[in-house]
Coordinates of C-alpha atoms in Angstrom, one line a residue:
X1 CA -13.3 -45.0 -38.9
X2 CA -16.2 -45.3 -41.3
X3 CA -16.8 -46.4 -44.8
X4 CA -18.2 -44.1 -47.5
X5 CA -22.0 -44.1 -47.5
X6 CA -24.7 -42.6 -49.7
X7 CA -25.7 -39.0 -48.8
X8 CA -28.7 -39.1 -46.6
X9 CA -28.1 -42.6 -45.3
X10 CA -28.3 -43.4 -41.6
X11 CA -25.5 -44.4 -39.3
X12 CA -26.1 -45.7 -35.8
X13 CA -23.2 -44.7 -33.4
X14 CA -23.1 -46.4 -30.0
X15 CA -20.9 -44.9 -27.3
X16 CA -19.9 -47.0 -24.3
X17 CA -19.6 -45.6 -20.9
X18 CA -15.8 -45.2 -21.1
X19 CA -16.3 -43.0 -24.2
X20 CA -18.5 -40.7 -22.2
X21 CA -16.9 -40.7 -18.8
X22 CA -15.5 -37.1 -18.9
X23 CA -16.4 -33.8 -20.5
X24 CA -13.4 -34.1 -22.8
X25 CA -14.4 -37.6 -23.9
X26 CA -18.0 -36.5 -24.5
X27 CA -16.8 -33.6 -26.6
X28 CA -14.6 -35.9 -28.6
X29 CA -17.5 -38.2 -29.2
X30 CA -19.7 -35.2 -30.2
X31 CA -17.0 -34.2 -32.8
X32 CA -17.1 -37.7 -34.3
X33 CA -20.9 -37.3 -34.7
X34 CA -20.5 -33.9 -36.3
X35 CA -17.9 -35.2 -38.7
X36 CA -20.3 -38.0 -39.9
X37 CA -23.1 -35.5 -40.3
X38 CA -20.8 -33.2 -42.3
X39 CA -20.3 -36.0 -44.7
X40 CA -24.1 -36.1 -45.3
X41 CA -25.2 -39.0 -43.2
X42 CA -28.0 -38.8 -40.6
X43 CA -27.0 -40.2 -37.2
X44 CA -28.8 -42.1 -34.5
X45 CA -26.9 -42.3 -31.2
X46 CA -27.1 -45.0 -28.5
X47 CA -25.4 -44.4 -25.2
X48 CA -24.4 -46.4 -22.2
X49 CA -24.3 -45.1 -18.6
X50 CA -21.3 -42.8 -18.1
X51 CA -18.1 -44.3 -16.8
X52 CA -17.6 -47.4 -14.6
X53 CA -17.8 -48.2 -10.9
X54 CA -17.1 -46.1 -8.8
X55 CA -18.1 -43.3 -11.1
X56 CA -21.3 -41.8 -9.7
X57 CA -23.6 -42.6 -12.6
X58 CA -22.2 -45.9 -13.7
X59 CA -24.8 -48.7 -13.5
X60 CA -22.9 -50.8 -10.9
X61 CA -22.6 -47.7 -8.7
X62 CA -26.3 -47.0 -8.9
X63 CA -27.2 -50.6 -8.1
X64 CA -25.1 -50.4 -4.9
X65 CA -27.8 -47.9 -3.6
X66 CA -30.1 -50.9 -3.3
X67 CA -27.9 -54.0 -3.0
X68 CA -30.7 -56.2 -1.8
X69 CA -33.2 -55.4 -4.5
X70 CA -34.5 -58.5 -6.3
X71 CA -34.6 -58.6 -10.1
X72 CA -37.8 -56.9 -11.0
X73 CA -39.3 -53.5 -12.1
X74 CA -37.8 -51.6 -9.1
X75 CA -34.3 -52.8 -9.8
X76 CA -34.7 -52.3 -13.5
X77 CA -35.9 -48.7 -13.0
X78 CA -32.8 -48.0 -10.9
X79 CA -30.4 -49.7 -13.3
X80 CA -31.9 -47.8 -16.3
X81 CA -31.4 -44.4 -14.7
X82 CA -27.7 -44.3 -15.6
X83 CA -28.5 -44.3 -19.3
X84 CA -31.1 -41.6 -18.9
X85 CA -28.6 -39.3 -17.3
X86 CA -26.0 -40.2 -20.0
X87 CA -28.4 -39.5 -22.9
X88 CA -29.5 -36.1 -21.4
X89 CA -25.9 -35.0 -20.8
X90 CA -24.7 -36.1 -24.2
X91 CA -27.6 -34.5 -26.0
X92 CA -26.7 -31.2 -24.2
X93 CA -23.1 -31.7 -25.3
X94 CA -24.1 -32.1 -29.0
X95 CA -26.2 -29.0 -28.8
X96 CA -23.4 -27.0 -27.3
X97 CA -21.2 -28.2 -30.2
X98 CA -23.8 -26.9 -32.7
X99 CA -26.1 -29.9 -33.4
X100 CA -29.8 -30.3 -32.7
X101 CA -30.3 -33.3 -30.4
X102 CA -33.1 -35.0 -28.4
X103 CA -32.6 -37.5 -25.6
X104 CA -35.0 -40.5 -25.7
X105 CA -35.5 -43.3 -23.2
X106 CA -35.6 -46.8 -24.6
X107 CA -39.4 -46.9 -24.5
X108 CA -39.7 -43.4 -26.0
X109 CA -37.5 -44.7 -28.9
X110 CA -40.0 -47.5 -29.5
X111 CA -38.1 -50.5 -28.0
X112 CA -40.5 -53.2 -27.0
X113 CA -39.3 -56.1 -25.0
X114 CA -40.6 -59.1 -23.2
X115 CA -41.1 -59.0 -19.4
X116 CA -37.9 -60.7 -18.4
X117 CA -36.5 -58.2 -15.9
X118 CA -32.8 -57.8 -15.9
X119 CA -32.3 -59.9 -19.1
X120 CA -35.1 -58.9 -21.4
X121 CA -35.3 -59.7 -25.1
X122 CA -36.1 -57.0 -27.7
X123 CA -39.3 -58.0 -29.6
X124 CA -39.7 -55.0 -31.8
X125 CA -38.4 -51.5 -32.5
X126 CA -41.2 -49.0 -33.5
X127 CA -39.1 -46.5 -35.5
X128 CA -41.7 -43.8 -35.9
X129 CA -40.3 -41.3 -33.3
X130 CA -36.7 -41.9 -34.6
X131 CA -37.8 -41.2 -38.2
X132 CA -39.7 -38.1 -37.2
X133 CA -36.7 -36.6 -35.4
X134 CA -34.3 -37.5 -38.3
X135 CA -36.7 -35.9 -40.8
X136 CA -36.8 -32.7 -38.8
X137 CA -33.0 -32.5 -38.6
X138 CA -32.7 -33.6 -34.9
X139 CA -30.3 -36.3 -33.8
X140 CA -31.9 -38.9 -31.5
X141 CA -29.8 -39.8 -28.5
X142 CA -31.2 -43.0 -27.2
X143 CA -30.7 -44.7 -23.9
X144 CA -29.2 -48.1 -24.4
X145 CA -29.8 -51.2 -22.2
X146 CA -33.5 -50.5 -21.7
X147 CA -37.0 -50.8 -23.1
X148 CA -40.5 -51.5 -21.9
X149 CA -42.9 -54.5 -22.1
X150 CA -46.4 -54.4 -23.5
X151 CA -47.7 -53.1 -20.2
X152 CA -45.3 -50.1 -20.3
X153 CA -43.2 -51.5 -17.5
X154 CA -39.5 -50.7 -17.8
X155 CA -37.1 -53.5 -18.5
X156 CA -33.4 -53.8 -18.9
X157 CA -31.5 -56.0 -21.4
X158 CA -28.7 -57.4 -19.3
X159 CA -25.0 -56.4 -18.8
X160 CA -23.7 -54.8 -22.0
X161 CA -27.2 -54.4 -23.3
X162 CA -26.5 -51.1 -25.0
X163 CA -24.8 -53.0 -27.8
X164 CA -28.0 -55.0 -28.3
X165 CA -30.0 -51.7 -28.4
X166 CA -27.7 -50.4 -31.1
X167 CA -27.9 -53.6 -33.3
X168 CA -31.7 -53.8 -32.9
X169 CA -32.1 -50.1 -33.9
X170 CA -29.8 -50.4 -36.9
X171 CA -31.7 -53.5 -38.0
X172 CA -35.1 -51.7 -37.6
X173 CA -33.7 -48.8 -39.7
X174 CA -33.3 -51.1 -42.6
X175 CA -29.7 -52.2 -42.1
X176 CA -28.2 -48.8 -41.1
X177 CA -24.4 -48.6 -40.9
X178 CA -23.3 -49.3 -37.3
X179 CA -20.3 -48.2 -35.3
X180 CA -19.6 -49.6 -31.8
X181 CA -17.3 -47.3 -29.8
X182 CA -15.6 -48.9 -26.9
X183 CA -12.5 -48.4 -24.7
X184 CA -10.2 -50.4 -26.9
X185 CA -9.2 -50.0 -30.5
X186 CA -11.3 -52.8 -31.9
X187 CA -11.6 -56.5 -31.3
X188 CA -8.1 -57.6 -30.0
X189 CA -6.3 -60.9 -30.2
X190 CA -6.5 -60.9 -26.4
X191 CA -7.5 -58.5 -23.6
X192 CA -5.0 -55.7 -23.8
X193 CA -5.3 -55.0 -20.1
X194 CA -3.8 -58.4 -19.5
X195 CA -1.8 -58.9 -22.6
X196 CA -0.1 -55.6 -23.5
X197 CA 1.2 -57.1 -26.8
X198 CA -2.4 -57.8 -28.0
X199 CA -3.1 -56.6 -31.5
X200 CA -6.2 -55.2 -33.2
X201 CA -7.8 -57.7 -35.6
X202 CA -8.7 -55.7 -38.8
X203 CA -11.4 -58.0 -40.1
X204 CA -13.6 -60.7 -38.5
X205 CA -16.6 -62.8 -39.5
X206 CA -19.9 -62.6 -37.7
X207 CA -19.4 -66.1 -36.4
X208 CA -16.0 -65.4 -34.9
X209 CA -17.1 -62.3 -33.0
X210 CA -20.2 -64.2 -31.7
X211 CA -18.0 -67.0 -30.5
X212 CA -15.5 -64.6 -28.9
X213 CA -18.2 -62.7 -27.1
X214 CA -19.9 -65.9 -25.9
X215 CA -16.6 -67.0 -24.4
X216 CA -15.9 -63.8 -22.4
X217 CA -14.6 -61.1 -24.8
X218 CA -16.3 -58.0 -23.4
X219 CA -15.8 -55.8 -26.5
X220 CA -19.3 -56.8 -27.8
X221 CA -22.4 -58.1 -26.1
X222 CA -22.9 -61.8 -27.1
X223 CA -26.6 -61.4 -27.8
X224 CA -25.8 -58.3 -29.9
X225 CA -23.2 -60.1 -31.9
X226 CA -25.6 -63.0 -32.5
X227 CA -28.4 -60.7 -33.6
X228 CA -26.0 -58.9 -36.0
X229 CA -25.0 -62.3 -37.4
X230 CA -28.7 -63.4 -37.9
X231 CA -29.5 -60.0 -39.5
X232 CA -26.4 -60.0 -41.7
X233 CA -25.7 -56.5 -40.3
X234 CA -22.0 -55.4 -40.7
X235 CA -20.6 -53.2 -38.1
X236 CA -17.3 -51.7 -36.9
X237 CA -15.8 -51.9 -33.4
X238 CA -13.5 -49.0 -32.6
X239 CA -12.5 -46.3 -30.1
X240 CA -12.4 -42.6 -30.1
X241 CA -8.6 -42.9 -30.4
X242 CA -8.4 -45.5 -33.1
X243 CA -8.4 -45.5 -36.9
X244 CA -10.2 -48.2 -38.8
X245 CA -10.9 -50.5 -35.8
X246 CA -12.3 -54.0 -36.5
X247 CA -14.8 -54.5 -39.4
X248 CA -17.2 -57.4 -38.8
X249 CA -19.1 -58.9 -41.6
X250 CA -19.6 -61.8 -43.9
X251 CA -17.3 -64.8 -44.3
X252 CA -15.5 -63.3 -47.3
X253 CA -13.6 -60.9 -45.1
X254 CA -9.8 -61.3 -45.1
X255 CA -8.8 -64.0 -42.6
X256 CA -5.9 -64.1 -40.1
X257 CA -2.7 -65.8 -41.3
X258 CA -2.9 -68.5 -38.6
X259 CA -5.6 -70.8 -37.3
X260 CA -6.2 -68.9 -34.1
X261 CA -8.2 -65.6 -34.2
X262 CA -8.2 -64.6 -30.6
X263 CA -7.9 -65.8 -27.0
X264 CA -10.4 -64.8 -24.2
X265 CA -10.2 -65.3 -20.4
X266 CA -13.2 -65.3 -18.1
X267 CA -12.7 -65.3 -14.4
X268 CA -14.9 -66.0 -11.4
X269 CA -15.6 -69.7 -11.8
X270 CA -15.6 -72.7 -9.5
X271 CA -14.7 -76.1 -10.7
X272 CA -17.1 -78.8 -9.5
X273 CA -16.7 -82.5 -9.4
X274 CA -19.6 -84.8 -8.6
X275 CA -18.9 -88.3 -7.4
X276 CA -21.8 -90.7 -7.3
X277 CA -22.5 -93.2 -4.5
X278 CA -22.3 -96.3 -6.7
X279 CA -24.3 -98.4 -4.2
X280 CA -27.2 -96.0 -4.4
X281 CA -27.3 -94.4 -7.7
X282 CA -28.3 -96.3 -10.8
X283 CA -26.8 -95.8 -14.2
X284 CA -27.7 -92.5 -15.8
X285 CA -27.3 -90.5 -12.6
X286 CA -25.7 -87.7 -14.6
X287 CA -29.1 -86.9 -16.1
X288 CA -30.5 -86.4 -12.6
X289 CA -27.7 -83.9 -11.8
X290 CA -28.2 -82.0 -15.1
X291 CA -32.0 -81.9 -14.4
X292 CA -31.6 -80.5 -10.9
X293 CA -29.2 -77.8 -12.1
X294 CA -31.5 -76.9 -15.1
X295 CA -34.5 -76.6 -12.9
X296 CA -32.6 -74.1 -10.7
X297 CA -31.7 -72.2 -13.9
X298 CA -28.0 -72.7 -13.1
X299 CA -25.7 -72.5 -16.2
X300 CA -22.7 -74.9 -16.3
X301 CA -19.8 -75.0 -18.8
X302 CA -16.8 -77.2 -19.7
X303 CA -18.7 -80.4 -19.0
X304 CA -16.9 -83.7 -18.9
X305 CA -18.3 -87.1 -17.9
X306 CA -16.1 -90.1 -17.3
X307 CA -15.7 -93.0 -14.9
X308 CA -14.4 -90.7 -12.2
X309 CA -17.6 -88.6 -12.2
X310 CA -19.1 -85.5 -13.6
X311 CA -17.0 -82.4 -14.0
X312 CA -18.0 -78.8 -14.9
X313 CA -17.5 -75.2 -14.0
X314 CA -20.1 -72.8 -12.7
X315 CA -20.0 -69.1 -11.9
X316 CA -18.9 -68.3 -8.3
X317 CA -22.2 -66.6 -7.6
X318 CA -24.1 -69.9 -8.4
X319 CA -22.0 -72.3 -6.3
X320 CA -24.0 -72.1 -3.1
X321 CA -27.3 -72.7 -5.0
X322 CA -25.8 -75.5 -7.0
X323 CA -24.6 -77.3 -3.8
X324 CA -27.9 -76.8 -2.1
X325 CA -29.8 -78.3 -5.1
X326 CA -27.4 -81.2 -5.5
X327 CA -27.8 -82.3 -1.9
X328 CA -31.0 -83.9 -3.0
X329 CA -28.9 -86.6 -4.8
X330 CA -26.7 -89.2 -3.1
X331 CA -23.4 -88.0 -4.4
X332 CA -20.3 -86.1 -3.1
X333 CA -19.8 -82.6 -4.3
X334 CA -16.1 -81.4 -4.5
X335 CA -15.2 -77.9 -5.4
X336 CA -12.2 -75.9 -6.4
X337 CA -12.7 -72.1 -6.3
X338 CA -10.7 -69.3 -8.0
X339 CA -10.8 -70.8 -11.5
X340 CA -10.7 -69.1 -14.9
X341 CA -11.8 -70.2 -18.3
X342 CA -9.5 -69.8 -21.3
X343 CA -11.0 -70.0 -24.7
X344 CA -9.2 -70.1 -28.0
X345 CA -11.2 -69.1 -31.1
X346 CA -10.5 -69.3 -34.8
X347 CA -12.3 -70.5 -37.9
X348 CA -9.0 -72.0 -39.1
X349 CA -8.5 -74.3 -36.1
X350 CA -10.8 -77.1 -37.4
X351 CA -8.6 -79.7 -39.1
X352 CA -5.4 -78.0 -38.1
X353 CA -3.2 -80.4 -36.0
X354 CA -1.2 -79.1 -33.0
X355 CA -3.4 -76.3 -31.9
X356 CA -4.5 -77.9 -28.6
X357 CA -0.9 -78.9 -27.9
X358 CA 0.3 -75.3 -28.4
X359 CA -2.4 -74.0 -26.0
X360 CA -1.7 -76.5 -23.3
X361 CA 2.1 -75.9 -23.6
X362 CA 1.5 -72.1 -23.2
X363 CA -0.4 -72.7 -20.0

């Protein structure tokens, strides 16, 4: 669960929504906190909204109350309310179990962000309030996923942003120990909900987790994984039911026996094929297509350019906008919906022959 630490050191414990979904789970999480404190460590807690859709206080459920709200301060205020409820409830649970606790919103905890509503970046964590509470023997219970800009306007950090909150706070506290509690026993070789035989990976490098998260593994927010990598901040991914979980750190961690570390699957993509009108478009038309999509802030992936045209995948939610923007160019747009992206990750794949063949054969 946790490594031995010096008495009086700080441990940040982040609990995901599935770890706080019921009174029994909240009590189990509180007991984990008390056990760490009994060992002499001071604890800072970061929480996500409780549960998942259709649970009443899950973020997606709350956003359904205003489905047409545009990204902005109103939508961010609504989205942030789930974590506020969660922090207050979990602080009460801790006090019922015998600890002293104080719920804090992201901005009360000193989290300063830019003004990008719905996908804000953490600029700074002012740790004064956290330090004052710890010095007085009170456990801070901080709302993840949220902060405020320089004008005091509430912002949110994007889906899975509570992980980013936890990493940013651990970094601000001078490299505090960090535990990320989720609904699986650690980082797995594949999604256990789809691959029952998936196994927990005991050790991973910063780079491997960053790549896995960027390719769709939901166990860790991709920006959080990248910030931990940049800050050289080791952390552990585990569940309330697991033992050691997955320890993430420097490249000297024990490596898997084979070249492949894990496999991720991302769904909800459409395959797009752009065919130019050779009689109209000059050479280099691909740059025009890329420019049009970039100006619309549409992200594409798995790009391939050859004599048959330009191929890529795009999120289903972006297909209509992409088609509308591409009509400005003299080309045909062909689509194939209901696609998935399979990513194979492993530091040992480079220079190892036969990996791609094995992947294609499995598909």
